[in-house]
């Protein structure tokens, strides 16, 4: 099973700050990595697929990069609604897949 | 607009069987190329993939649950189902039904609101 590690576990920032979240895979997942945002009390929502492709309706301040085992999600200028938990998901073993443990941005 | 809605009992006793239904509106689960699946999230914890089905015919399961889980579908009702046998407290979680876009380069683009299932004696 491919294990995903996310760091940091918590990122304490203020509105307007830039955030960089990391996701590392235990083996190469090529670019088959997605990012999700989960706000409190809500279901997750897709932000990024294929490591760097923004999903429909996702603001341009969200960007993803990386390939192989190291990936990052950058939020260029935090808005109040961006304070949430972010999960990465590897899809190289699709239709089965695994999620990282999450990074909380507060 | 595609919508998914979970339904089922919210409280089970240990050793009982969990049965959930996901009702899909806005697209036919039998005519699309998408996969339909179940995720869960224990309180305060992360996400776990349970399994997925394509057209109700092909099914894929998380190996850690494979012996206890079954996913099926009824295209005539545009519903798919989750069955999890012999539940324990460790199965207490928020259960989501989802649509997966069906290819590795894509993602899970639609989620139900989730249903909390508690296992307690």
PDB file of C-alpha atoms in Angstrom:
ATOM      1  CA  UNK A   1       0.000   0.000   0.000  1.00  0.00           C
ATOM      2  CA  UNK A   2       1.252   3.455  -0.866  1.00  0.00           C
ATOM      3  CA  UNK A   3       1.473   5.599   2.262  1.00  0.00           C
ATOM      4  CA  UNK A   4       1.104   9.357   2.090  1.00  0.00           C
ATOM      5  CA  UNK A   5       2.664  11.669   4.666  1.00  0.00           C
ATOM      6  CA  UNK A   6       1.516  15.270   4.977  1.00  0.00           C
ATOM      7  CA  UNK A   7       3.407  18.075   6.668  1.00  0.00           C
ATOM      8  CA  UNK A   8       3.033  20.041   8.719  1.00  0.00           C
ATOM      9  CA  UNK A   9       0.116  18.591  10.666  1.00  0.00           C
ATOM     10  CA  UNK A  10      -1.021  22.111  11.515  1.00  0.00           C
ATOM     11  CA  UNK A  11      -0.155  25.415   9.872  1.00  0.00           C
ATOM     12  CA  UNK A  12      -0.984  28.521  11.899  1.00  0.00           C
ATOM     13  CA  UNK A  13      -1.342  31.518   9.618  1.00  0.00           C
ATOM     14  CA  UNK A  14      -3.342  34.718   9.153  1.00  0.00           C
ATOM     15  CA  UNK A  15      -5.533  35.944   6.307  1.00  0.00           C
ATOM     16  CA  UNK A  16      -3.351  37.286   3.504  1.00  0.00           C
ATOM     17  CA  UNK A  17      -0.464  34.918   4.304  1.00  0.00           C
ATOM     18  CA  UNK A  18       0.831  32.386   1.829  1.00  0.00           C
ATOM     19  CA  UNK A  19       0.571  28.676   2.698  1.00  0.00           C
ATOM     20  CA  UNK A  20       2.610  25.762   1.401  1.00  0.00           C
ATOM     21  CA  UNK A  21       1.448  22.257   2.271  1.00  0.00           C
ATOM     22  CA  UNK A  22       3.511  19.168   1.578  1.00  0.00           C
ATOM     23  CA  UNK A  23       2.513  15.624   0.644  1.00  0.00           C
ATOM     24  CA  UNK A  24       5.069  12.835   0.299  1.00  0.00           C
ATOM     25  CA  UNK A  25       4.389   9.354  -1.079  1.00  0.00           C
ATOM     26  CA  UNK A  26       6.177   6.175  -0.003  1.00  0.00           C
ATOM     27  CA  UNK A  27       6.762   5.336  -3.666  1.00  0.00           C
ATOM     28  CA  UNK A  28       6.260   7.119  -6.954  1.00  0.00           C
ATOM     29  CA  UNK A  29       2.699   7.991  -7.869  1.00  0.00           C
ATOM     30  CA  UNK A  30       3.781   9.861 -11.040  1.00  0.00           C
ATOM     31  CA  UNK A  31       1.361  12.817 -11.135  1.00  0.00           C
ATOM     32  CA  UNK A  32      -1.651  10.831  -9.982  1.00  0.00           C
ATOM     33  CA  UNK A  33      -2.248  12.987  -6.938  1.00  0.00           C
ATOM     34  CA  UNK A  34      -5.283  15.026  -5.948  1.00  0.00           C
ATOM     35  CA  UNK A  35      -5.894  17.589  -3.208  1.00  0.00           C
ATOM     36  CA  UNK A  36      -9.118  18.145  -1.295  1.00  0.00           C
ATOM     37  CA  UNK A  37     -10.315  20.837   1.083  1.00  0.00           C
ATOM     38  CA  UNK A  38     -12.610  20.023   3.986  1.00  0.00           C
ATOM     39  CA  UNK A  39     -14.219  22.854   5.882  1.00  0.00           C
ATOM     40  CA  UNK A  40     -15.683  22.151   9.332  1.00  0.00           C
ATOM     41  CA  UNK A  41     -18.957  20.257   9.136  1.00  0.00           C
ATOM     42  CA  UNK A  42     -18.729  19.799   5.384  1.00  0.00           C
ATOM     43  CA  UNK A  43     -17.803  17.050   2.962  1.00  0.00           C
ATOM     44  CA  UNK A  44     -14.417  17.361   1.266  1.00  0.00           C
ATOM     45  CA  UNK A  45     -14.267  19.135  -2.081  1.00  0.00           C
ATOM     46  CA  UNK A  46     -11.845  18.569  -4.938  1.00  0.00           C
ATOM     47  CA  UNK A  47      -9.255  21.303  -5.424  1.00  0.00           C
ATOM     48  CA  UNK A  48      -6.541  19.836  -7.622  1.00  0.00           C
ATOM     49  CA  UNK A  49      -6.223  16.711  -9.764  1.00  0.00           C
ATOM     50  CA  UNK A  50      -3.280  15.232 -11.643  1.00  0.00           C
ATOM     51  CA  UNK A  51      -0.976  17.132  -9.256  1.00  0.00           C
ATOM     52  CA  UNK A  52      -1.514  20.557 -10.789  1.00  0.00           C
ATOM     53  CA  UNK A  53      -4.908  20.847 -12.509  1.00  0.00           C
ATOM     54  CA  UNK A  54      -7.376  23.060 -10.663  1.00  0.00           C
ATOM     55  CA  UNK A  55     -10.895  21.674 -10.480  1.00  0.00           C
ATOM     56  CA  UNK A  56     -13.782  23.624 -11.908  1.00  0.00           C
ATOM     57  CA  UNK A  57     -14.511  26.758  -9.917  1.00  0.00           C
ATOM     58  CA  UNK A  58     -11.393  26.589  -7.742  1.00  0.00           C
ATOM     59  CA  UNK A  59      -9.807  30.046  -7.310  1.00  0.00           C
ATOM     60  CA  UNK A  60      -6.449  30.730  -8.951  1.00  0.00           C
ATOM     61  CA  UNK A  61      -4.807  31.318  -5.558  1.00  0.00           C
ATOM     62  CA  UNK A  62      -4.694  27.513  -5.213  1.00  0.00           C
ATOM     63  CA  UNK A  63      -1.909  25.790  -7.098  1.00  0.00           C
ATOM     64  CA  UNK A  64      -0.410  22.315  -7.013  1.00  0.00           C
ATOM     65  CA  UNK A  65       2.943  21.017  -8.092  1.00  0.00           C
ATOM     66  CA  UNK A  66       5.183  17.981  -7.931  1.00  0.00           C
ATOM     67  CA  UNK A  67       5.630  14.520  -9.358  1.00  0.00           C
ATOM     68  CA  UNK A  68       6.938  11.173  -8.259  1.00  0.00           C
ATOM     69  CA  UNK A  69       6.994  11.229  -4.465  1.00  0.00           C
ATOM     70  CA  UNK A  70       6.978  14.936  -3.516  1.00  0.00           C
ATOM     71  CA  UNK A  71       4.048  17.262  -3.958  1.00  0.00           C
ATOM     72  CA  UNK A  72       2.919  20.609  -2.674  1.00  0.00           C
ATOM     73  CA  UNK A  73      -0.220  22.676  -2.501  1.00  0.00           C
ATOM     74  CA  UNK A  74       0.236  26.436  -2.338  1.00  0.00           C
ATOM     75  CA  UNK A  75      -2.384  28.975  -1.369  1.00  0.00           C
ATOM     76  CA  UNK A  76      -1.023  32.340  -2.443  1.00  0.00           C
ATOM     77  CA  UNK A  77      -3.032  34.638  -0.169  1.00  0.00           C
ATOM     78  CA  UNK A  78      -5.265  33.073   2.432  1.00  0.00           C
ATOM     79  CA  UNK A  79      -8.899  34.090   2.501  1.00  0.00           C
ATOM     80  CA  UNK A  80     -11.000  33.475   5.632  1.00  0.00           C
ATOM     81  CA  UNK A  81     -12.792  30.570   3.920  1.00  0.00           C
ATOM     82  CA  UNK A  82      -9.468  28.817   3.252  1.00  0.00           C
ATOM     83  CA  UNK A  83      -8.960  27.897   6.904  1.00  0.00           C
ATOM     84  CA  UNK A  84      -9.738  24.212   6.679  1.00  0.00           C
ATOM     85  CA  UNK A  85      -8.169  20.761   6.544  1.00  0.00           C
ATOM     86  CA  UNK A  86      -6.419  19.715   3.338  1.00  0.00           C
ATOM     87  CA  UNK A  87      -5.961  16.110   2.243  1.00  0.00           C
ATOM     88  CA  UNK A  88      -3.870  14.650  -0.527  1.00  0.00           C
ATOM     89  CA  UNK A  89      -4.969  11.469  -2.306  1.00  0.00           C
ATOM     90  CA  UNK A  90      -2.813   9.203  -4.442  1.00  0.00           C
ATOM     91  CA  UNK A  91      -4.561   7.648  -7.424  1.00  0.00           C
ATOM     92  CA  UNK A  92      -1.716   5.690  -9.009  1.00  0.00           C
ATOM     93  CA  UNK A  93      -3.359   2.476  -7.819  1.00  0.00           C
ATOM     94  CA  UNK A  94      -6.791   3.622  -9.002  1.00  0.00           C
ATOM     95  CA  UNK A  95      -9.553   2.431  -8.667  1.00  0.00           C
ATOM     96  CA  UNK A  96      -8.164   1.884  -5.204  1.00  0.00           C
ATOM     97  CA  UNK A  97      -6.389   4.773  -3.528  1.00  0.00           C
ATOM     98  CA  UNK A  98      -5.196   6.190  -0.235  1.00  0.00           C
ATOM     99  CA  UNK A  99      -5.369   9.541   1.502  1.00  0.00           C
ATOM    100  CA  UNK A 100      -2.842  11.419   3.563  1.00  0.00           C
ATOM    101  CA  UNK A 101      -3.610  12.252   7.205  1.00  0.00           C
ATOM    102  CA  UNK A 102      -4.346  15.892   6.436  1.00  0.00           C
ATOM    103  CA  UNK A 103      -2.940  19.331   7.195  1.00  0.00           C
ATOM    104  CA  UNK A 104      -5.028  21.770   9.180  1.00  0.00           C
ATOM    105  CA  UNK A 105      -4.649  25.422   8.261  1.00  0.00           C
ATOM    106  CA  UNK A 106      -5.746  27.559  11.185  1.00  0.00           C
TER     107      UNK A 106
ATOM    108  CA  UNK B   1     -26.867  19.300 -10.951  1.00  0.00           C
ATOM    109  CA  UNK B   2     -25.541  15.998  -9.666  1.00  0.00           C
ATOM    110  CA  UNK B   3     -26.481  15.222  -6.080  1.00  0.00           C
ATOM    111  CA  UNK B   4     -25.833  12.280  -3.810  1.00  0.00           C
ATOM    112  CA  UNK B   5     -27.752  11.528  -0.623  1.00  0.00           C
ATOM    113  CA  UNK B   6     -26.890   8.892   1.954  1.00  0.00           C
ATOM    114  CA  UNK B   7     -29.557   7.168   4.022  1.00  0.00           C
ATOM    115  CA  UNK B   8     -29.651   4.413   6.595  1.00  0.00           C
ATOM    116  CA  UNK B   9     -29.595   3.740  10.332  1.00  0.00           C
ATOM    117  CA  UNK B  10     -27.420   5.961  12.458  1.00  0.00           C
ATOM    118  CA  UNK B  11     -26.955   3.600  15.400  1.00  0.00           C
ATOM    119  CA  UNK B  12     -25.877  -0.012  15.395  1.00  0.00           C
ATOM    120  CA  UNK B  13     -24.823  -2.527  18.014  1.00  0.00           C
ATOM    121  CA  UNK B  14     -21.548  -4.431  17.772  1.00  0.00           C
ATOM    122  CA  UNK B  15     -21.719  -7.463  15.453  1.00  0.00           C
ATOM    123  CA  UNK B  16     -24.663  -6.025  13.503  1.00  0.00           C
ATOM    124  CA  UNK B  17     -24.630  -5.268   9.784  1.00  0.00           C
ATOM    125  CA  UNK B  18     -24.353  -1.731   8.479  1.00  0.00           C
ATOM    126  CA  UNK B  19     -26.485  -1.059   5.408  1.00  0.00           C
ATOM    127  CA  UNK B  20     -26.429   2.318   3.695  1.00  0.00           C
ATOM    128  CA  UNK B  21     -28.082   3.587   0.532  1.00  0.00           C
ATOM    129  CA  UNK B  22     -26.867   6.358  -1.744  1.00  0.00           C
ATOM    130  CA  UNK B  23     -29.507   7.927  -3.967  1.00  0.00           C
ATOM    131  CA  UNK B  24     -28.098   9.729  -6.988  1.00  0.00           C
ATOM    132  CA  UNK B  25     -29.905  12.459  -8.899  1.00  0.00           C
ATOM    133  CA  UNK B  26     -28.849  14.384 -11.973  1.00  0.00           C
ATOM    134  CA  UNK B  27     -27.086  11.569 -13.808  1.00  0.00           C
ATOM    135  CA  UNK B  28     -27.737   7.894 -14.432  1.00  0.00           C
ATOM    136  CA  UNK B  29     -25.287   5.675 -12.603  1.00  0.00           C
ATOM    137  CA  UNK B  30     -25.574   3.057 -15.340  1.00  0.00           C
ATOM    138  CA  UNK B  31     -24.989   5.300 -18.331  1.00  0.00           C
ATOM    139  CA  UNK B  32     -22.028   7.323 -17.166  1.00  0.00           C
ATOM    140  CA  UNK B  33     -18.405   6.275 -17.239  1.00  0.00           C
ATOM    141  CA  UNK B  34     -18.022   7.228 -13.618  1.00  0.00           C
ATOM    142  CA  UNK B  35     -17.317   5.122 -10.577  1.00  0.00           C
ATOM    143  CA  UNK B  36     -19.492   5.313  -7.504  1.00  0.00           C
ATOM    144  CA  UNK B  37     -18.005   4.733  -4.105  1.00  0.00           C
ATOM    145  CA  UNK B  38     -18.028   5.001  -0.358  1.00  0.00           C
ATOM    146  CA  UNK B  39     -15.627   6.817   1.949  1.00  0.00           C
ATOM    147  CA  UNK B  40     -15.646   7.117   5.723  1.00  0.00           C
ATOM    148  CA  UNK B  41     -14.179   9.443   8.300  1.00  0.00           C
ATOM    149  CA  UNK B  42     -14.000   8.524  11.998  1.00  0.00           C
ATOM    150  CA  UNK B  43     -14.756  11.465  14.298  1.00  0.00           C
ATOM    151  CA  UNK B  44     -11.840  13.890  14.301  1.00  0.00           C
ATOM    152  CA  UNK B  45      -9.782  11.733  11.938  1.00  0.00           C
ATOM    153  CA  UNK B  46      -8.904  11.445   8.266  1.00  0.00           C
ATOM    154  CA  UNK B  47     -10.529   9.919   5.203  1.00  0.00           C
ATOM    155  CA  UNK B  48     -10.608   6.232   4.321  1.00  0.00           C
ATOM    156  CA  UNK B  49     -11.676   4.743   1.001  1.00  0.00           C
ATOM    157  CA  UNK B  50     -14.050   1.805   1.514  1.00  0.00           C
ATOM    158  CA  UNK B  51     -14.752   0.720  -2.032  1.00  0.00           C
ATOM    159  CA  UNK B  52     -16.192   1.578  -5.432  1.00  0.00           C
ATOM    160  CA  UNK B  53     -18.395   0.148  -8.131  1.00  0.00           C
ATOM    161  CA  UNK B  54     -18.651   0.682 -11.851  1.00  0.00           C
ATOM    162  CA  UNK B  55     -22.082   0.153 -13.297  1.00  0.00           C
ATOM    163  CA  UNK B  56     -22.937  -2.096 -10.364  1.00  0.00           C
ATOM    164  CA  UNK B  57     -21.006  -4.884 -12.043  1.00  0.00           C
ATOM    165  CA  UNK B  58     -17.359  -4.307 -11.206  1.00  0.00           C
ATOM    166  CA  UNK B  59     -16.448  -3.705  -7.588  1.00  0.00           C
ATOM    167  CA  UNK B  60     -13.232  -2.738  -5.811  1.00  0.00           C
ATOM    168  CA  UNK B  61     -12.649  -2.808  -2.079  1.00  0.00           C
ATOM    169  CA  UNK B  62     -10.143  -1.566   0.461  1.00  0.00           C
ATOM    170  CA  UNK B  63      -8.144  -4.661   1.336  1.00  0.00           C
ATOM    171  CA  UNK B  64      -8.416  -3.879   5.044  1.00  0.00           C
ATOM    172  CA  UNK B  65     -12.212  -4.258   4.831  1.00  0.00           C
ATOM    173  CA  UNK B  66     -12.504  -6.724   1.990  1.00  0.00           C
ATOM    174  CA  UNK B  67     -13.792  -9.611   4.064  1.00  0.00           C
ATOM    175  CA  UNK B  68     -16.643  -7.587   5.545  1.00  0.00           C
ATOM    176  CA  UNK B  69     -17.716  -5.162   2.831  1.00  0.00           C
ATOM    177  CA  UNK B  70     -19.961  -5.347  -0.187  1.00  0.00           C
ATOM    178  CA  UNK B  71     -21.062  -2.659  -2.635  1.00  0.00           C
ATOM    179  CA  UNK B  72     -23.920  -3.136  -5.043  1.00  0.00           C
ATOM    180  CA  UNK B  73     -26.234  -1.017  -7.169  1.00  0.00           C
ATOM    181  CA  UNK B  74     -29.783  -0.806  -8.453  1.00  0.00           C
ATOM    182  CA  UNK B  75     -29.642   1.221 -11.690  1.00  0.00           C
ATOM    183  CA  UNK B  76     -33.426   1.187 -11.992  1.00  0.00           C
ATOM    184  CA  UNK B  77     -33.609   3.266  -8.806  1.00  0.00           C
ATOM    185  CA  UNK B  78     -30.339   5.110  -9.471  1.00  0.00           C
ATOM    186  CA  UNK B  79     -29.039   3.928  -6.121  1.00  0.00           C
ATOM    187  CA  UNK B  80     -25.990   2.121  -4.859  1.00  0.00           C
ATOM    188  CA  UNK B  81     -25.468   0.439  -1.535  1.00  0.00           C
ATOM    189  CA  UNK B  82     -22.913  -0.315   1.139  1.00  0.00           C
ATOM    190  CA  UNK B  83     -23.036  -3.374   3.377  1.00  0.00           C
ATOM    191  CA  UNK B  84     -20.496  -3.819   6.157  1.00  0.00           C
ATOM    192  CA  UNK B  85     -20.753  -6.929   8.315  1.00  0.00           C
ATOM    193  CA  UNK B  86     -19.811  -7.526  11.934  1.00  0.00           C
ATOM    194  CA  UNK B  87     -19.372  -3.902  12.878  1.00  0.00           C
ATOM    195  CA  UNK B  88     -17.380  -2.801  15.914  1.00  0.00           C
ATOM    196  CA  UNK B  89     -16.805   0.544  17.580  1.00  0.00           C
ATOM    197  CA  UNK B  90     -13.940   1.080  15.132  1.00  0.00           C
ATOM    198  CA  UNK B  91     -16.532   1.385  12.351  1.00  0.00           C
ATOM    199  CA  UNK B  92     -18.062   4.465  13.964  1.00  0.00           C
ATOM    200  CA  UNK B  93     -17.625   7.166  11.346  1.00  0.00           C
ATOM    201  CA  UNK B  94     -19.179   9.670   9.003  1.00  0.00           C
ATOM    202  CA  UNK B  95     -19.907   7.735   5.815  1.00  0.00           C
ATOM    203  CA  UNK B  96     -19.890   9.542   2.465  1.00  0.00           C
ATOM    204  CA  UNK B  97     -21.056   8.305  -0.898  1.00  0.00           C
ATOM    205  CA  UNK B  98     -19.128   9.802  -3.793  1.00  0.00           C
ATOM    206  CA  UNK B  99     -18.675   9.990  -7.536  1.00  0.00           C
ATOM    207  CA  UNK B 100     -15.214   9.299  -8.843  1.00  0.00           C
ATOM    208  CA  UNK B 101     -14.483  10.676 -12.293  1.00  0.00           C
ATOM    209  CA  UNK B 102     -13.273   7.305 -13.412  1.00  0.00           C
ATOM    210  CA  UNK B 103      -9.656   7.836 -14.347  1.00  0.00           C
ATOM    211  CA  UNK B 104      -6.454   8.107 -12.366  1.00  0.00           C
ATOM    212  CA  UNK B 105      -5.722  11.669 -13.494  1.00  0.00           C
ATOM    213  CA  UNK B 106      -9.077  12.916 -12.198  1.00  0.00           C
ATOM    214  CA  UNK B 107     -10.604  13.040  -8.714  1.00  0.00           C
ATOM    215  CA  UNK B 108     -13.684  12.622  -6.576  1.00  0.00           C
ATOM    216  CA  UNK B 109     -15.760  15.525  -7.742  1.00  0.00           C
ATOM    217  CA  UNK B 110     -19.074  14.972  -5.990  1.00  0.00           C
ATOM    218  CA  UNK B 111     -19.715  13.973  -2.385  1.00  0.00           C
ATOM    219  CA  UNK B 112     -22.864  13.368  -0.403  1.00  0.00           C
ATOM    220  CA  UNK B 113     -23.280  15.341   2.805  1.00  0.00           C
ATOM    221  CA  UNK B 114     -22.403  12.254   4.852  1.00  0.00           C
ATOM    222  CA  UNK B 115     -24.253  10.152   7.396  1.00  0.00           C
ATOM    223  CA  UNK B 116     -22.958   9.525  10.890  1.00  0.00           C
ATOM    224  CA  UNK B 117     -23.032   5.884  11.910  1.00  0.00           C
ATOM    225  CA  UNK B 118     -22.337   5.075  15.549  1.00  0.00           C
ATOM    226  CA  UNK B 119     -21.614   1.568  16.775  1.00  0.00           C
ATOM    227  CA  UNK B 120     -22.326   1.209  20.459  1.00  0.00           C
ATOM    228  CA  UNK B 121     -23.803  -1.350  22.788  1.00  0.00           C
TER     229      UNK B 121
END
